[in-house]
Coordinates of C-alpha atoms and ligand atoms in Angstrom, one line a residue:
M172 CA 3.0 -10.5 18.9
L173 CA 3.9 -6.9 18.8
T174 CA 0.7 -4.8 18.8
Y175 CA 0.2 -1.1 18.4
Q176 CA -0.9 -0.9 22.1
T177 CA 2.3 -2.6 23.4
W178 CA 4.6 -0.6 21.2
E179 CA 6.1 1.7 23.9
S180 CA 7.4 -1.2 26.0
H181 CA 8.5 -3.5 23.2
E182 CA 12.1 -3.9 22.2
L183 CA 12.2 -3.7 18.4
P184 CA 14.4 -6.1 16.5
S185 CA 17.3 -4.7 14.5
F186 CA 18.2 -5.8 11.0
P187 CA 21.5 -5.8 9.2
H188 CA 21.4 -3.8 5.9
D189 CA 24.8 -4.6 4.5
N190 CA 23.4 -7.5 2.4
E191 CA 22.0 -8.0 -1.1
T192 CA 18.5 -6.7 -0.3
K193 CA 19.7 -4.0 2.2
G194 CA 17.8 -5.7 5.0
A195 CA 14.5 -5.9 3.1
L196 CA 14.2 -9.7 3.0
D197 CA 15.1 -10.0 6.7
V198 CA 12.5 -7.4 7.6
L199 CA 9.8 -9.2 5.5
A200 CA 10.6 -12.6 7.0
W201 CA 10.4 -11.1 10.5
A202 CA 7.1 -9.3 9.7
Y203 CA 5.3 -12.3 8.2
G204 CA 6.6 -14.5 11.0
E205 CA 5.3 -12.0 13.5
Y206 CA 2.0 -11.1 12.0
K207 CA 1.1 -14.1 9.8
D208 CA -2.1 -13.1 8.0
D209 CA -2.5 -10.0 10.1
I210 CA -0.4 -7.8 7.7
V211 CA -1.2 -6.4 4.3
Y212 CA 0.9 -4.7 1.7
A213 CA -0.7 -1.5 0.4
C214 CA 0.8 -1.4 -3.1
S215 CA 0.6 1.4 -5.7
F216 CA 2.2 -0.9 -8.3
G217 CA 5.0 1.6 -9.0
V218 CA 8.4 0.2 -9.5
E219 CA 9.2 0.0 -5.8
G220 CA 6.0 -1.9 -5.4
I221 CA 7.1 -4.4 -8.0
V222 CA 10.3 -5.0 -6.1
L223 CA 8.5 -5.5 -2.9
I224 CA 6.0 -7.9 -4.4
D225 CA 8.8 -10.0 -5.7
L226 CA 10.5 -10.0 -2.3
I227 CA 7.2 -10.7 -0.5
S228 CA 6.5 -13.7 -2.8
K229 CA 9.8 -15.3 -1.6
V230 CA 8.5 -15.1 2.0
K231 CA 4.8 -15.6 1.7
Q232 CA 3.4 -16.7 -1.7
D233 CA -0.2 -16.0 -0.8
A234 CA 0.3 -12.6 0.8
E235 CA -2.5 -10.1 0.7
I236 CA -1.8 -7.0 -1.4
V237 CA -4.2 -4.1 -1.3
F238 CA -4.4 -1.6 -4.2
L239 CA -6.3 1.6 -3.5
D240 CA -8.3 1.7 -6.7
T241 CA -9.4 5.4 -6.8
C242 CA -11.0 4.7 -10.3
L243 CA -8.6 7.4 -11.5
H244 CA -5.5 5.5 -12.3
F245 CA -3.8 5.3 -15.7
R246 CA -4.7 2.4 -18.0
E247 CA -1.0 1.4 -17.9
T248 CA -1.3 0.9 -14.1
Y249 CA -4.2 -1.5 -14.5
E250 CA -2.3 -3.3 -17.2
T251 CA 0.7 -3.6 -14.8
I252 CA -1.6 -5.2 -12.2
E253 CA -2.7 -7.8 -14.7
K254 CA 0.9 -8.6 -15.5
V255 CA 1.7 -9.0 -11.8
K256 CA -1.3 -11.3 -11.4
E257 CA 0.0 -13.6 -14.2
K258 CA 3.5 -13.7 -12.7
Y259 CA 2.4 -14.3 -9.1
P260 CA -0.9 -16.2 -9.3
F261 CA -1.0 -17.1 -5.5
L262 CA -0.9 -13.5 -4.3
R263 CA -4.3 -12.2 -3.1
I264 CA -4.7 -8.8 -4.8
V265 CA -7.6 -6.8 -3.4
M266 CA -8.8 -3.8 -5.5
K267 CA -10.1 -1.6 -2.7
K268 CA -12.5 1.1 -4.0
P269 CA -13.8 4.2 -2.2
S270 CA -17.4 4.0 -1.0
L271 CA -18.3 6.9 -3.4
S272 CA -18.3 6.4 -7.1
L273 CA -16.9 9.3 -9.1
E274 CA -20.4 10.4 -10.0
E275 CA -21.5 10.3 -6.4
Q276 CA -18.4 12.3 -5.4
A277 CA -19.1 14.9 -8.1
Q278 CA -22.7 15.2 -6.9
Q279 CA -21.7 15.7 -3.3
F280 CA -18.5 17.7 -3.6
G281 CA -18.5 19.1 -7.1
D282 CA -16.9 18.1 -10.4
E283 CA -13.2 17.2 -10.5
L284 CA -12.7 17.5 -6.8
W285 CA -9.0 16.8 -7.3
K286 CA -8.6 20.3 -9.0
H287 CA -10.2 22.4 -6.3
N288 CA -9.7 20.3 -3.1
P289 CA -7.1 17.5 -3.7
N290 CA -6.7 16.9 0.0
K291 CA -10.4 16.1 0.3
C292 CA -10.3 13.9 -2.8
C293 CA -7.3 12.0 -1.4
E294 CA -9.1 11.6 1.9
L295 CA -12.2 10.1 0.2
R296 CA -10.4 8.0 -2.4
K297 CA -7.3 6.9 -0.6
V298 CA -7.1 7.6 3.2
I299 CA -10.5 6.3 4.2
P300 CA -10.3 3.2 1.9
L301 CA -6.9 2.3 3.4
R302 CA -8.3 2.8 6.9
E303 CA -11.1 0.3 6.0
A304 CA -8.6 -2.1 4.5
L305 CA -6.5 -2.0 7.7
T306 CA -9.4 -2.7 10.0
G307 CA -8.8 -6.0 11.7
V308 CA -5.1 -6.3 10.8
T309 CA -2.2 -5.4 13.0
A310 CA 0.3 -4.1 10.5
W311 CA 0.9 -2.9 7.0
I312 CA 3.8 -2.7 4.6
S313 CA 4.8 0.3 2.6
G314 CA 7.4 0.8 -0.1
L315 CA 8.7 4.1 1.3
R316 CA 12.4 4.9 0.7
R317 CA 14.3 7.5 2.7
E318 CA 15.8 8.9 -0.5
Q319 CA 12.4 9.7 -2.0
S320 CA 11.8 13.1 -0.3
P321 CA 12.7 15.1 2.8
T322 CA 9.4 14.0 4.5
R323 CA 10.6 10.3 4.2
K324 CA 14.2 10.5 5.3
H325 CA 13.5 9.5 8.9
V326 CA 11.4 6.4 8.2
E327 CA 12.5 3.3 10.0
Y328 CA 12.0 -0.4 9.1
I329 CA 9.2 -0.6 11.7
N330 CA 7.2 2.4 12.5
K331 CA 4.4 3.2 14.9
D332 CA 1.6 4.6 12.7
D333 CA -0.6 6.9 14.8
K334 CA -2.7 7.8 11.8
F335 CA -4.0 4.3 11.2
Q336 CA -3.5 3.0 14.7
S337 CA -1.2 0.4 13.1
I338 CA 2.4 -0.6 12.6
K339 CA 3.9 0.3 9.3
V340 CA 6.7 -1.9 8.0
C341 CA 9.0 -0.3 5.4
P342 CA 11.5 -2.8 4.1
L343 CA 13.0 -0.6 1.4
I344 CA 14.2 2.4 3.4
H345 CA 17.9 2.0 2.4
W346 CA 17.2 1.3 -1.3
T347 CA 18.2 3.9 -3.8
W348 CA 16.5 4.5 -7.1
K349 CA 19.4 2.8 -8.8
D350 CA 19.0 -0.2 -6.5
V351 CA 15.4 -0.5 -7.4
W352 CA 16.0 -0.6 -11.1
N353 CA 19.0 -2.9 -10.9
Y354 CA 16.8 -5.4 -9.1
V355 CA 14.0 -5.1 -11.7
Y356 CA 16.4 -5.6 -14.6
K357 CA 18.3 -8.4 -12.9
H358 CA 15.1 -10.4 -12.2
Q359 CA 13.3 -9.3 -15.4
L360 CA 10.3 -8.1 -13.5
P361 CA 7.3 -6.5 -15.3
Y362 CA 6.8 -2.8 -14.5
N363 CA 4.6 0.1 -15.5
V364 CA 5.6 1.3 -19.0
L365 CA 5.0 4.9 -17.9
H366 CA 8.3 4.8 -16.0
D367 CA 9.9 4.7 -19.5
R368 CA 8.0 7.9 -20.5
G369 CA 9.3 10.2 -17.8
Y370 CA 7.1 9.2 -14.9
P371 CA 9.3 8.0 -12.0
S372 CA 6.4 8.3 -9.5
I373 CA 2.9 7.3 -10.7
G374 CA -0.4 8.1 -8.9
C375 CA -3.9 9.0 -10.2
E376 CA -3.9 10.3 -13.8
P377 CA -5.4 13.8 -13.0
C378 CA -2.6 14.5 -10.5
T379 CA 0.4 12.9 -12.1
S380 CA 2.7 14.4 -14.8
P381 CA 6.2 13.5 -16.0
A382 CA 8.7 14.6 -13.4
L383 CA 9.4 18.4 -13.7
D384 CA 12.8 18.1 -12.0
P385 CA 15.0 15.1 -12.8
N386 CA 16.5 15.4 -9.3
D387 CA 13.1 15.2 -7.6
L388 CA 11.4 11.9 -8.4
R389 CA 8.1 13.1 -7.0
S390 CA 8.0 16.4 -8.8
G391 CA 5.3 15.2 -11.2
R392 CA 2.9 14.6 -8.4
W393 CA 0.3 17.3 -7.8
A394 CA 2.6 19.7 -9.6
G395 CA 1.9 23.3 -8.9
R396 CA -0.7 22.6 -6.2
G397 CA 1.5 22.8 -3.1
K398 CA 0.8 19.2 -2.2
T399 CA 3.4 16.5 -2.0
E400 CA 1.8 13.6 -0.3
C401 CA -1.6 11.9 -0.6
G402 CA -2.0 11.8 3.2
L403 CA -1.3 8.1 3.8
H404 CA 2.1 8.9 5.3
I405 CA 1.3 12.1 7.2
S406 CA 0.3 11.9 10.8
Ligands
SF4_189 FE1 -7.9 12.5 -6.0 FE2 -5.6 13.2 -7.1 FE3 -5.7 12.2 -4.6 FE4 -6.1 10.6 -6.7 S1 -4.2 11.7 -6.2 S2 -7.3 10.7 -4.9 S3 -7.3 12.1 -8.1 S4 -6.5 14.2 -5.4

């Protein structure tokens, strides 16, 4: 098995991406064959997440899916998770919460931390919980696509993840926004209704607005706060 420690000397497999899923199914089949139950998918239940869940269910019906439940998500996001649970009853969906409740966080760091220190808020409510969720597993899956932003355009299928001392598998790197939606419509998958209301990228409610720039799908995330990533994908 490829482990983080042996990364430097390991020859990574290559995957064709001139097929229907642009390599995603091949990557997932390899990853679950390699890591078995030692891999989790950290899913935000945005539309890319729905595509990945459908593809994962073809490879491993009882895969473990982790949702970083900050307690600050939109009602529509929680409704989407319920729809996914109905459609894929064998998936193991874990709602991973931060150790601090919102009240405890407010007592220790002040009210509405996301307004005056969003990086600290993301660290407490996303980064640390993901680190805990990845403890004891070798690899994790992410729905990053190269097209999403300049910070993501060099992502590979299989990435050494120094931040979490893990291996990050990104099956959708070659998918475009159009590919994602074509797949969802073709397979009639459930998705977050906020996507139909101008939200291409959906995170926590206090930090997500409809996209400000139609050419920048993530322009509604932390708009006006000089922040573009929650910290999960930054070394
Ligand atoms: Fe806090 Fe906003 Fe980060 Fe959610 S996205 S954890 S509310 S700063």
